[in-house]
XYZ file of C-alpha atoms in Angstrom:
96
model
C 220.366 137.594 80.069
C 220.151 134.304 78.163
C 221.790 131.163 79.441
C 224.990 129.980 77.761
C 222.949 127.320 75.974
C 220.458 129.845 74.578
C 223.242 132.257 73.624
C 224.980 129.472 71.698
C 221.775 128.445 69.935
C 221.103 132.082 69.034
C 224.660 132.432 67.709
C 224.234 129.303 65.589
C 220.950 130.582 64.169
C 222.523 133.958 63.365
C 225.503 132.272 61.693
C 223.181 130.267 59.452
C 221.750 133.509 58.094
C 225.155 134.249 56.549
C 226.722 130.910 55.651
C 225.967 127.205 55.278
C 226.292 124.907 58.278
C 229.459 123.356 56.848
C 231.152 126.778 57.054
C 230.043 127.504 60.632
C 232.957 127.173 63.070
C 232.446 126.205 66.690
C 235.105 128.696 67.827
C 233.222 131.507 66.071
C 229.972 130.500 67.762
C 231.620 130.437 71.182
C 233.045 133.903 70.574
C 229.697 135.257 69.369
C 227.950 133.803 72.422
C 230.698 135.107 74.733
C 231.449 131.696 76.172
C 234.442 129.392 75.980
C 234.697 126.581 73.467
C 234.744 124.219 76.437
C 231.339 125.534 77.524
C 230.028 124.953 74.013
C 231.255 121.359 74.005
C 229.991 120.796 77.560
C 226.519 121.901 76.456
C 226.265 120.060 73.132
C 229.109 117.558 72.891
C 229.748 118.203 69.203
C 228.703 120.265 66.219
C 226.108 117.597 65.423
C 224.755 117.876 68.963
C 224.450 121.623 68.543
C 222.663 121.159 65.211
C 220.179 118.719 66.765
C 219.488 121.094 69.658
C 218.976 124.026 67.283
C 216.575 122.082 65.067
C 214.693 120.859 68.140
C 214.383 124.380 69.581
C 213.209 125.882 66.297
C 210.763 123.034 65.607
C 209.328 123.273 69.127
C 208.821 127.032 68.777
C 207.220 126.560 65.361
C 204.824 123.893 66.633
C 203.925 126.009 69.652
C 202.952 128.844 67.303
C 200.872 126.514 65.130
C 199.089 125.054 68.173
C 198.355 128.532 69.494
C 196.780 129.622 66.216
C 194.781 126.416 65.792
C 193.395 126.758 69.319
C 192.080 130.270 68.666
C 188.301 130.582 68.502
C 186.689 131.488 65.231
C 185.630 130.061 61.907
C 187.976 127.447 60.431
C 188.547 129.522 57.294
C 189.774 132.488 59.297
C 191.944 130.221 61.445
C 193.562 128.652 58.381
C 194.120 132.059 56.779
C 195.770 133.329 59.967
C 197.898 130.187 60.111
C 198.996 130.554 56.476
C 199.924 134.191 57.037
C 201.843 133.316 60.216
C 203.776 130.568 58.403
C 204.885 132.979 55.660
C 205.908 135.681 58.139
C 207.700 133.160 60.366
C 209.567 131.630 57.427
C 210.788 135.058 56.339
C 211.910 135.965 59.849
C 213.447 132.594 60.793
C 214.358 130.616 57.685
C 215.786 127.681 59.651
């Protein structure tokens, strides 16, 4: 079971698949994550704080994937091809 923080970040990411950030409501995210609005504000302080945390989490996961692929043994051409393919697949799956 994810922590409240992870559940809120997941809810924010899911909301962005359907509407722009300006239309995302904190109350809706709290409901989707099954936590109180107070928990949401305790975790992130504000909508901007939530946005920063979401961008940080997604960027960290992206960079971890890139590092993993670049560290793989093999010819550079194959590594770059694998990286390019991963970037396209990742972008389609997680457009944030």
